[in-house]
Coordinates of N, CA, C and O in Angstrom, one line a residue:
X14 N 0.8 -1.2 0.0 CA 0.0 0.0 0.0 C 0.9 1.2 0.0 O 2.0 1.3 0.6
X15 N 0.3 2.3 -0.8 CA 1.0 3.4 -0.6 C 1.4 3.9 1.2 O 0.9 3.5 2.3
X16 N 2.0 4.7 1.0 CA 2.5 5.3 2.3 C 2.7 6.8 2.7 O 3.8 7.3 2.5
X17 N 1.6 7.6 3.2 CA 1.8 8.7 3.9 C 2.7 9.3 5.0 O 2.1 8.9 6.0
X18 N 3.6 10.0 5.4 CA 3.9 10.5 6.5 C 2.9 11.6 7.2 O 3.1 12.7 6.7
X19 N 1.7 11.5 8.5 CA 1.0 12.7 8.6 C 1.2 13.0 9.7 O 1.6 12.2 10.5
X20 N 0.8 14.3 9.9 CA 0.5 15.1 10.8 C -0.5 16.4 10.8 O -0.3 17.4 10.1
X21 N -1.8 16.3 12.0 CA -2.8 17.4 12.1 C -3.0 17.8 12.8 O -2.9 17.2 13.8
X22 N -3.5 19.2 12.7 CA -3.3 19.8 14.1 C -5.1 21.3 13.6 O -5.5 21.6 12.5
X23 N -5.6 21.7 14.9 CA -6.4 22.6 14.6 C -5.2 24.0 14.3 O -4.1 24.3 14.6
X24 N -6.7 25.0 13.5 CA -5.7 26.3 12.7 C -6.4 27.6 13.1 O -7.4 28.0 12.5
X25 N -5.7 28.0 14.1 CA -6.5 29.3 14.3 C -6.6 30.6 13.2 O -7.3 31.5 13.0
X26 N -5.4 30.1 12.8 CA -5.1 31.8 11.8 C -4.8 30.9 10.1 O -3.7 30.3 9.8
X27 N -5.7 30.9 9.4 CA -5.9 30.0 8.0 C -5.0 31.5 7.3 O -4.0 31.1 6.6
X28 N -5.0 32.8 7.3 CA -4.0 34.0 6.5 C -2.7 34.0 6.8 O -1.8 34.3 6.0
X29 N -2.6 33.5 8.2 CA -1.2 33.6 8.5 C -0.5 32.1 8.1 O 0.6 32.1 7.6
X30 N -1.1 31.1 8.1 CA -0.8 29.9 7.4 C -0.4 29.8 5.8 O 0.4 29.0 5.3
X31 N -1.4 30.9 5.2 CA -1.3 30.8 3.7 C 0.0 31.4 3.7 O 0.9 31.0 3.0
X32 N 0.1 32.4 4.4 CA 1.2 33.3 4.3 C 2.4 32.8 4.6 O 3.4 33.3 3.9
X33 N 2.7 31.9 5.3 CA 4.2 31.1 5.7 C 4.0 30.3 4.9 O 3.0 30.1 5.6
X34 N 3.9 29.7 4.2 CA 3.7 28.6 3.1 C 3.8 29.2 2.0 O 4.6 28.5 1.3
X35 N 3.5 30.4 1.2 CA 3.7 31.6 0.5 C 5.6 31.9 0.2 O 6.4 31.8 -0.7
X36 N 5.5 32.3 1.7 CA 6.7 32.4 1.9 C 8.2 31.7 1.9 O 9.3 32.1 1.6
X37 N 7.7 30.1 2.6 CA 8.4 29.1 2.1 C 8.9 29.0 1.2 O 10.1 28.7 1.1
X38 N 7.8 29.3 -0.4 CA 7.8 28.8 -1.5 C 7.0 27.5 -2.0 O 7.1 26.8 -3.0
X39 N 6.2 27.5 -1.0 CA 4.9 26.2 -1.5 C 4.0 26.7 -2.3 O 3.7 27.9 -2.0
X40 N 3.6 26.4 -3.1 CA 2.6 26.2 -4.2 C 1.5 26.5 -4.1 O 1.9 26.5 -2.9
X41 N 0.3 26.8 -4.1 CA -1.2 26.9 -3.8 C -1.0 26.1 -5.4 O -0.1 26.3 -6.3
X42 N -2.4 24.9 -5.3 CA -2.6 23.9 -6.0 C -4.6 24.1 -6.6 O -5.1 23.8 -7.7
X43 N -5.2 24.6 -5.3 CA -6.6 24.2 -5.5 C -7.2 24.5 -4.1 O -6.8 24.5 -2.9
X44 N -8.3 25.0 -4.7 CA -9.5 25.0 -3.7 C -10.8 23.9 -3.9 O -11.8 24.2 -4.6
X45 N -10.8 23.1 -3.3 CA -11.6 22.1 -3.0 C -13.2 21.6 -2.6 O -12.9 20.8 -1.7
X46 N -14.2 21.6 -2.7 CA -15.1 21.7 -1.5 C -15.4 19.9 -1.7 O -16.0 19.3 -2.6
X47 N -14.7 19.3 -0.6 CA -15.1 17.7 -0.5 C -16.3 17.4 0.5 O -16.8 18.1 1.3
X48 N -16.7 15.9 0.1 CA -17.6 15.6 0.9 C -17.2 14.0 1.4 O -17.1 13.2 0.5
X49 N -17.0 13.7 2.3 CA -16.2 12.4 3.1 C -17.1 11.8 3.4 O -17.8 12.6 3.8
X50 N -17.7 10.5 3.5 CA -18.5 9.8 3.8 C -17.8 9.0 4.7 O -16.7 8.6 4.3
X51 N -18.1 8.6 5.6 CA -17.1 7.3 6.5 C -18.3 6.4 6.9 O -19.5 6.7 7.3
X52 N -17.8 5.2 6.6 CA -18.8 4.1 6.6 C -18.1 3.1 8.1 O -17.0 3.2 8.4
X53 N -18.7 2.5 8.6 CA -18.4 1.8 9.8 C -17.6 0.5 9.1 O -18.1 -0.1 8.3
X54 N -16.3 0.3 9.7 CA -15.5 -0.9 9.3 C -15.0 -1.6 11.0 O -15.2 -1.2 12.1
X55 N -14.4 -2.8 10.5 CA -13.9 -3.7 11.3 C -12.4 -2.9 12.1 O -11.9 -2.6 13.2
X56 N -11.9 -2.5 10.3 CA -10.0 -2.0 10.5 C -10.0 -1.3 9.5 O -10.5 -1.4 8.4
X57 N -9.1 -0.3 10.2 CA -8.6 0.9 9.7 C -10.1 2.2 9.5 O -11.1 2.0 10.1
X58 N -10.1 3.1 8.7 CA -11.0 3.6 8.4 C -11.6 3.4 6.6 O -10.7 2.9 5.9
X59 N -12.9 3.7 6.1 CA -13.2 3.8 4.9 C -14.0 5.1 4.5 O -15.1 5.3 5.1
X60 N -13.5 5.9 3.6 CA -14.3 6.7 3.1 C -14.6 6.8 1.3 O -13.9 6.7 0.4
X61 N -15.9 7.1 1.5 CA -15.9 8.0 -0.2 C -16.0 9.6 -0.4 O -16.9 10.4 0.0
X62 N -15.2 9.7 -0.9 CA -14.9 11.4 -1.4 C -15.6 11.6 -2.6 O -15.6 11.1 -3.7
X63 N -16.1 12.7 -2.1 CA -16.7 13.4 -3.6 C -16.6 14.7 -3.6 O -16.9 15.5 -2.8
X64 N -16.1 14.9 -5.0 CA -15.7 16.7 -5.2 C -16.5 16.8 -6.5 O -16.4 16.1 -7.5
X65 N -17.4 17.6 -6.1 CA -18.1 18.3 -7.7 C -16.9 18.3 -9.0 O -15.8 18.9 -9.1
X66 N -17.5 17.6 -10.0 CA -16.9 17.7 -10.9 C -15.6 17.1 -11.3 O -14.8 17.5 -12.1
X67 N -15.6 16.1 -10.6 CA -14.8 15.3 -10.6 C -14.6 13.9 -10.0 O -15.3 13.6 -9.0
X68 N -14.0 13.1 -10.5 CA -14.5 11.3 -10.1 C -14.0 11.4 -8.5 O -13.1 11.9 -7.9
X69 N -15.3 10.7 -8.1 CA -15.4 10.1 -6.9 C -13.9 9.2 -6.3 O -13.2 8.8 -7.2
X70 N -13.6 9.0 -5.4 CA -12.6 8.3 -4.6 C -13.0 7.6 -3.2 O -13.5 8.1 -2.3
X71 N -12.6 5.9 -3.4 CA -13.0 5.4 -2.3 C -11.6 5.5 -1.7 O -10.5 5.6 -2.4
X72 N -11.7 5.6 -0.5 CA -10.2 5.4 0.3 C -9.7 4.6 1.3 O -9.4 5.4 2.2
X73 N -9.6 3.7 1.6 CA -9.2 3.2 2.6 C -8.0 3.0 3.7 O -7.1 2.3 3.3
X74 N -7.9 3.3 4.6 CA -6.5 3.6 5.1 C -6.8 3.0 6.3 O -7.9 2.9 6.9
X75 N -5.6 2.8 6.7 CA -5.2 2.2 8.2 C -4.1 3.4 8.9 O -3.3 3.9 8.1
X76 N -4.0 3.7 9.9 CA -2.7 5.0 10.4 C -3.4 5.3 12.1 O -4.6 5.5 12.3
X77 N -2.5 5.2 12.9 CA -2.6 5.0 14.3 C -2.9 6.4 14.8 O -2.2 7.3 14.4
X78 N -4.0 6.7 15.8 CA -4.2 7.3 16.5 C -3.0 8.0 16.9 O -2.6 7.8 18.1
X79 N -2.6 8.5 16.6 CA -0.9 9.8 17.4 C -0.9 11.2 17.2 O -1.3 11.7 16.2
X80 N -0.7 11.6 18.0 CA -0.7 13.7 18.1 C 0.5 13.6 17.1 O 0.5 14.5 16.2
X81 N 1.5 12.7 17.0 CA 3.2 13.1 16.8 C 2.7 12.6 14.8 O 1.6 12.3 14.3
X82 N 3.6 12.7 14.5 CA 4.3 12.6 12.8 C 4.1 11.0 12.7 O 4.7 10.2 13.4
X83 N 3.1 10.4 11.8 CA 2.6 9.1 11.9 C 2.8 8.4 10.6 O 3.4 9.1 9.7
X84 N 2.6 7.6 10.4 CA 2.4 6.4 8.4 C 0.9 6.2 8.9 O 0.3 5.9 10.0
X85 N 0.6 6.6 6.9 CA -0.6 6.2 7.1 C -0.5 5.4 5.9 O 0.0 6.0 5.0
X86 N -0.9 4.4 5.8 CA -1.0 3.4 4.6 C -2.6 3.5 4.1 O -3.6 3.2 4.8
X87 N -2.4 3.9 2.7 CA -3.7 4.0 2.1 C -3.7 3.4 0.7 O -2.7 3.3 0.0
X88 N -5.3 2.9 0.3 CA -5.5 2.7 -1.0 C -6.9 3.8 -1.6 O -8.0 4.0 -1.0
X89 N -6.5 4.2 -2.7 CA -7.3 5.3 -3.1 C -8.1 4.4 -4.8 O -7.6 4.0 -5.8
X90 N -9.2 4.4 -4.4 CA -9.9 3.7 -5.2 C -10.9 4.6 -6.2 O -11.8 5.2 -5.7
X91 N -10.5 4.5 -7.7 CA -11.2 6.1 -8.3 C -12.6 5.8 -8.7 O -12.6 4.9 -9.6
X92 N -13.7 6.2 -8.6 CA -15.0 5.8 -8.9 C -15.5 6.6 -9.6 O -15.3 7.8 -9.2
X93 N -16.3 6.3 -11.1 CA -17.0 7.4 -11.9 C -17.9 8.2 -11.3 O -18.6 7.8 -10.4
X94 N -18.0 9.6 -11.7 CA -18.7 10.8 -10.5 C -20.4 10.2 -10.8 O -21.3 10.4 -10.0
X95 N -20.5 9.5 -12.0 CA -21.4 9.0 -12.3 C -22.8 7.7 -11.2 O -24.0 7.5 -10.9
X96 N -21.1 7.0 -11.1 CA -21.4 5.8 -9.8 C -21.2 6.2 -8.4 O -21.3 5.3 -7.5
X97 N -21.0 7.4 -8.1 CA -20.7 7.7 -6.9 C -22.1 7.4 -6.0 O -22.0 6.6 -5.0
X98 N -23.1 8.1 -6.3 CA -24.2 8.0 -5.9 C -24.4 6.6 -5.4 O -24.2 6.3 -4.3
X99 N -24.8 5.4 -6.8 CA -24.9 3.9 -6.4 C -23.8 3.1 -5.3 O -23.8 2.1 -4.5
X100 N -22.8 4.0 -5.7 CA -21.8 3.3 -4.5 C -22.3 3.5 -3.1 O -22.7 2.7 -2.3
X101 N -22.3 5.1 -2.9 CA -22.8 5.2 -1.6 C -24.0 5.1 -0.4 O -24.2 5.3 0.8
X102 N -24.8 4.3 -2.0 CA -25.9 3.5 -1.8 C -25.7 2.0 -1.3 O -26.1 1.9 -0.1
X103 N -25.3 1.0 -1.6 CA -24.6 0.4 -1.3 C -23.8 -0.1 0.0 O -24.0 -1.1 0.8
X104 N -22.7 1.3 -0.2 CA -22.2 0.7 1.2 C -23.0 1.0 2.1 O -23.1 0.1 2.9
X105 N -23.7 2.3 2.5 CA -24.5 2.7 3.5 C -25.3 1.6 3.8 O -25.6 1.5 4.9
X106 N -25.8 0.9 2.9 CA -26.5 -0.5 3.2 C -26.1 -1.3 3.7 O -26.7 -2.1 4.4
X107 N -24.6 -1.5 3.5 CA -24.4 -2.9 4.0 C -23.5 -2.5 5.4 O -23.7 -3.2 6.4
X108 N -22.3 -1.2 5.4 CA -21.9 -0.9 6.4 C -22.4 0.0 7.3 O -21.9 0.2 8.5
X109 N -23.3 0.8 6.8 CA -23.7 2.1 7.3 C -23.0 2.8 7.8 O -22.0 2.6 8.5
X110 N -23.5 4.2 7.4 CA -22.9 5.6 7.6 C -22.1 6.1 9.2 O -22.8 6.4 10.1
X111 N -21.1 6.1 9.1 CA -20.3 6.6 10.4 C -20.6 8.1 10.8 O -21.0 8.5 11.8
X112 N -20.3 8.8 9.7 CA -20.3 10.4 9.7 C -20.0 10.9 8.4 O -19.3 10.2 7.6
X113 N -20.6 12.0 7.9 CA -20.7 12.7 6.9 C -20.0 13.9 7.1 O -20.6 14.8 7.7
X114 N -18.3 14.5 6.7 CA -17.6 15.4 6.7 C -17.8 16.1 5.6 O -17.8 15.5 4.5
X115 N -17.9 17.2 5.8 CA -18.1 18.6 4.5 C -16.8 19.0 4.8 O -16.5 19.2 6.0
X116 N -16.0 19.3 3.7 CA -15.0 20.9 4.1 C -14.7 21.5 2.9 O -14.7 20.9 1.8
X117 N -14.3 23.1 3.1 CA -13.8 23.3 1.7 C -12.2 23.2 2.2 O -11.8 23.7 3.3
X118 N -11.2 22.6 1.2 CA -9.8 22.7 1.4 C -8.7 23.3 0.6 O -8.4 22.6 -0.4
X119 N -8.0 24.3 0.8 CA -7.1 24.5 0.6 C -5.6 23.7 0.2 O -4.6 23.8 0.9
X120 N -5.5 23.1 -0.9 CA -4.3 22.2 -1.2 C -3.0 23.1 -1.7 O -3.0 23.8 -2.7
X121 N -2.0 23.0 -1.0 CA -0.8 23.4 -1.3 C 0.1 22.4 -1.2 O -0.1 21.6 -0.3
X122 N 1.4 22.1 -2.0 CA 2.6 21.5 -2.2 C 3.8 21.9 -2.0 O 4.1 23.0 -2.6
X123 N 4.8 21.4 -1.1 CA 5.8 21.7 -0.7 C 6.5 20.7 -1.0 O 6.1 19.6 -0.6
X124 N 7.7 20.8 -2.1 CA 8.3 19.3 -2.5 C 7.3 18.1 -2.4 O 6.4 18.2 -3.2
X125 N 7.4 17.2 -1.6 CA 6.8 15.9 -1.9 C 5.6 16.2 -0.7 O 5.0 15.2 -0.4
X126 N 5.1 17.4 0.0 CA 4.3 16.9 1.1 C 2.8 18.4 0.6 O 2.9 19.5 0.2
X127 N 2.2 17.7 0.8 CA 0.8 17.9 0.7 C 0.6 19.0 2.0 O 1.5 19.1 2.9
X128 N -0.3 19.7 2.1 CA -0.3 20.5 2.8 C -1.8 21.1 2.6 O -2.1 21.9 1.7
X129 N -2.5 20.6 3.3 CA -3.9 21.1 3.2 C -4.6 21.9 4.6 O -4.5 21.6 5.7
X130 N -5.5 22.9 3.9 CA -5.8 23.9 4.9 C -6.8 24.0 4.8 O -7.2 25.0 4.1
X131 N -8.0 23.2 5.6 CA -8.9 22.5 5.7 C -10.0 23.3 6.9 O -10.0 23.2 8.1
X132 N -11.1 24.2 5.9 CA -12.4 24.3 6.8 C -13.3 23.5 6.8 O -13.7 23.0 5.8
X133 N -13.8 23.0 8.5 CA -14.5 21.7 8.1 C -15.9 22.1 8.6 O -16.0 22.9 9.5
X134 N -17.1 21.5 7.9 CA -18.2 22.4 8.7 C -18.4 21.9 9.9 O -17.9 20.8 10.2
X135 N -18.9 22.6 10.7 CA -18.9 22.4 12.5 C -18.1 21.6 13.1 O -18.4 20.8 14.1
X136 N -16.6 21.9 12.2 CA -15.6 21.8 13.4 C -14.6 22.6 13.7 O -14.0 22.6 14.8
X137 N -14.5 23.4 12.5 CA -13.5 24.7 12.5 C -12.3 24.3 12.1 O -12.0 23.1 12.1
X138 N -11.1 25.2 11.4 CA -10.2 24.9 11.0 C -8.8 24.3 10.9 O -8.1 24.5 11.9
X139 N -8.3 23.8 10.2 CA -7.5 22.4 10.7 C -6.3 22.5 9.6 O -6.6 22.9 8.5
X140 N -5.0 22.1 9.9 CA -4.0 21.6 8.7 C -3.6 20.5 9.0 O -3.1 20.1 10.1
X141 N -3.6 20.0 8.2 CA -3.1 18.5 7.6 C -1.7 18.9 6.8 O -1.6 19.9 6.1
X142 N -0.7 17.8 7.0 CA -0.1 17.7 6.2 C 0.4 16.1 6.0 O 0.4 15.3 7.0
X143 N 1.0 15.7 4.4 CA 1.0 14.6 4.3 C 2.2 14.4 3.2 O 2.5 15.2 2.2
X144 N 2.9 13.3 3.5 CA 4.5 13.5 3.2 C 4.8 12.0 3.0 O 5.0 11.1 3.7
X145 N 4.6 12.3 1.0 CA 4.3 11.1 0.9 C 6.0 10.5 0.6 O 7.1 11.0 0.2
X146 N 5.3 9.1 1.0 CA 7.1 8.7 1.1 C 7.1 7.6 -0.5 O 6.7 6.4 -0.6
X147 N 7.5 8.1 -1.3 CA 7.8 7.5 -2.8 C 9.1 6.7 -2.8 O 10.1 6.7 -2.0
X148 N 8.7 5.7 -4.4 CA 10.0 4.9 -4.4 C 11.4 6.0 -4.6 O 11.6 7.0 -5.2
X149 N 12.4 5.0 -3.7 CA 13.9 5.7 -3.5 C 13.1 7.2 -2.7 O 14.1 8.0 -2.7
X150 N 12.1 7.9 -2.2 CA 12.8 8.6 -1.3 C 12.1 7.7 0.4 O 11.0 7.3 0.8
X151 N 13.6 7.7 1.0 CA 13.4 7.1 2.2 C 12.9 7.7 3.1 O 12.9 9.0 3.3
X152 N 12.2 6.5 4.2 CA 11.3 7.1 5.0 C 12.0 8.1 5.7 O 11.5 9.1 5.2
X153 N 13.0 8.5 6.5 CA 13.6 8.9 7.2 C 13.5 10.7 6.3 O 13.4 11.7 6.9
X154 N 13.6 10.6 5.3 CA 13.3 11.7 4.1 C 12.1 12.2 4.1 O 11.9 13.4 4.3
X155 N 11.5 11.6 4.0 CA 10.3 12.1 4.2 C 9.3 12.5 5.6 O 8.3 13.3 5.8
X156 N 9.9 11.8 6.2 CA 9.6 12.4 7.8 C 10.2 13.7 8.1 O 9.5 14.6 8.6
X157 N 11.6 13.9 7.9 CA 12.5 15.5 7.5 C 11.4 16.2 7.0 O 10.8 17.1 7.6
X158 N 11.1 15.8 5.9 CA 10.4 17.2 4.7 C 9.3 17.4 5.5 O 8.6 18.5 5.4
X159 N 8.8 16.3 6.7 CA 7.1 17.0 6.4 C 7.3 17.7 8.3 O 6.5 18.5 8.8
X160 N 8.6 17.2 9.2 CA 8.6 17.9 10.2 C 9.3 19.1 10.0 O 9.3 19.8 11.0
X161 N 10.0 19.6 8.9 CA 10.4 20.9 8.4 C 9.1 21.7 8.2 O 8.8 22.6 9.0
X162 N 8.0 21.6 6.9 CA 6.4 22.0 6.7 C 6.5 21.9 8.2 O 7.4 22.6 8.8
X163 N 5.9 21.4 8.7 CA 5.0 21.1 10.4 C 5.8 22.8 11.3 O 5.1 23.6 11.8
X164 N 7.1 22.9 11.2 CA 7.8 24.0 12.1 C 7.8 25.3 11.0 O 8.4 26.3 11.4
X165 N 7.2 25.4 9.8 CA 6.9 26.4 9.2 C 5.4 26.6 9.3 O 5.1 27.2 8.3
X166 N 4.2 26.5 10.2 CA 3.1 27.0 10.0 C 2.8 27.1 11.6 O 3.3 26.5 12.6
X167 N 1.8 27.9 11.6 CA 1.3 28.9 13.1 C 0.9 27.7 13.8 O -0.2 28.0 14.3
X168 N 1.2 26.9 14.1 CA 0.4 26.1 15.3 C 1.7 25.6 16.2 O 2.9 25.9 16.2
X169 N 0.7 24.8 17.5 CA 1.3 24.3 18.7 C 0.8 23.2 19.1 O -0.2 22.6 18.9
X170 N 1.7 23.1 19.8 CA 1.6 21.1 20.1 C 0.5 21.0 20.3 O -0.1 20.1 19.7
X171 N -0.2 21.9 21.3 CA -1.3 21.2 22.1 C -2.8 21.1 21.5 O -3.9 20.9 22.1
X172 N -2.3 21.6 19.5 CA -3.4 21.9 19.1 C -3.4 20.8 18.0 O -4.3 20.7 17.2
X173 N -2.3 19.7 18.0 CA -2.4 18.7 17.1 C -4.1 18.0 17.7 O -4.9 18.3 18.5
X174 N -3.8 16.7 16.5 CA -5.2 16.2 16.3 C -4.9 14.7 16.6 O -3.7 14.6 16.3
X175 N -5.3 13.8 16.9 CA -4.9 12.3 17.1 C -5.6 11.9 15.6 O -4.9 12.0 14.6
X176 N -6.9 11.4 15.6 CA -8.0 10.8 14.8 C -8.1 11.5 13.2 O -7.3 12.2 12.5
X177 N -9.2 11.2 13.1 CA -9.7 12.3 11.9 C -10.5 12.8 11.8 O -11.3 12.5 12.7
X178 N -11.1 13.8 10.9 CA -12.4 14.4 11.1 C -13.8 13.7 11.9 O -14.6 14.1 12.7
X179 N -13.5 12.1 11.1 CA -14.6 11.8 11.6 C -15.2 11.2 13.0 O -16.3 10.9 13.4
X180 N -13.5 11.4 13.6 CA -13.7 10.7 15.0 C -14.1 12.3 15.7 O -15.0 12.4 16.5
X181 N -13.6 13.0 15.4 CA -14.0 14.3 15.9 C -15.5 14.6 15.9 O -16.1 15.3 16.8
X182 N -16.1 13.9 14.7 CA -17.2 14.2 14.8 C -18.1 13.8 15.7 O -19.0 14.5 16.1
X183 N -17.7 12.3 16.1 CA -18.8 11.0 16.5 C -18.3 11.7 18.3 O -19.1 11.4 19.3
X184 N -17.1 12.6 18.6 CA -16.9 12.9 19.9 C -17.6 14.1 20.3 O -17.8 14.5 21.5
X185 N -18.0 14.6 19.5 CA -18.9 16.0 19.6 C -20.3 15.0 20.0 O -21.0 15.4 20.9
X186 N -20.5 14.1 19.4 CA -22.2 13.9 20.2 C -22.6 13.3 21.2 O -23.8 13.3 21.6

C-alpha cells in the first residue's frame, strides 16, 4: 500500500498559514469543496470522497491514533462521479454511515508533502499535512520534509489532532 507520512493539528489563523507557506515557496494547487463519507469498518478507516466535478474516490487507510508525525498506509480507489451515488448507496446499506464530513480545502505543495488547509463544517479549522514517502525517497526523508512544513506554520503542540475528522465528529455527540 502506498505510504503517507502525517501530521494534524487545529488552525486558528488560516492568513497567517497561507502566508508562511507563500513564503516558504509552496505552491497553492486548489480549492476544493469535499464531501467524506465514513462508513463503519472492522480496520482501519473507509471513506468515499466526492468533489463536484470530478470522479469520486474510495479510500481506505489504516494510520494510528498519534498527536506526533505518523504512516498512514492508504489505497485510493477512483469511482466514476457517475457511480458515486450507487456506490454510496450500497455501502451505506451494507456498512452504514459513520459520519458525513463537508470541508472546503485549501491544497498546497511543498516538495513531496501535501499541505492542506482544511475548513471543516462544524468543526472549525484544521492543517493537515502529508508527506508522501515515494520509491527511493526514504522514510527517514520524508519524515525530514514534512517535520520541516510542520515548524513552518502557526500552530502548537497542544493543538495537534490524534484521529480524523470523523472521529472528531462522533466525539462531539
Amino acid at each position: 500500500m502506498p505510504t503517507n507520512i502525517e501530521l494534524k493539528s487545529r488552525l486558528d489563523d488560516m492568513d497567517a498559514a497561507e502566508n508562511a507557506l507563500r513564503v516558504a515557496g509552496a505552491r497553492f494547487e486548489a480549492t476544493l469543496v469535499q464531501t467524506d463519507t465514513y462508513f463503519h469498518v472492522p480496520i482501519g478507516r473507509l471513506k468515499l470522497r466526492q468533489v463536484p466535478g470530478r470522479p469520486a474516490e474510495l479510500i481506505g487507510y489504516h494510520r494510528a491514533d498519534d498527536a506526533n508525525l505518523r504512516d498512514s498506509h492508504y489505497q485510493v480507489t477512483p469511482i466514476a462521479e457517475a457511480d458515486a451515488p450507487g456506490l454510496l448507496a450500497s455501502l451505506g446499506a451494507t456498512l452504514r454511515v459513520r459520519v458525513v464530513v463537508d470541508k472546503t480545502r485549501k491544497l498546497w505543495m511543498y516538495q513531496t508533502v501535501r499541505i492542506h488547509l482544511d475548513d471543516v463544517r462544524n468543526l472549525g479549522t484544521f492543517v493537515e499535512i502529508e508527506s508522501l514517502v515515494l520509491p527511493g525517497l526514504q522514510h527517514y526523508k520524508a519524515a525530514t520534509i514534512a517535520r520541516h512544513v510542520w515548524e513552518l506554520l502557526p500552530v502548537r503542540p497542544d493543538q495537534r489532532v490524534t484521529g480524523s475528522y470523523s472521529d472528531l465528529f462522533v466525539a462531539t455527540k
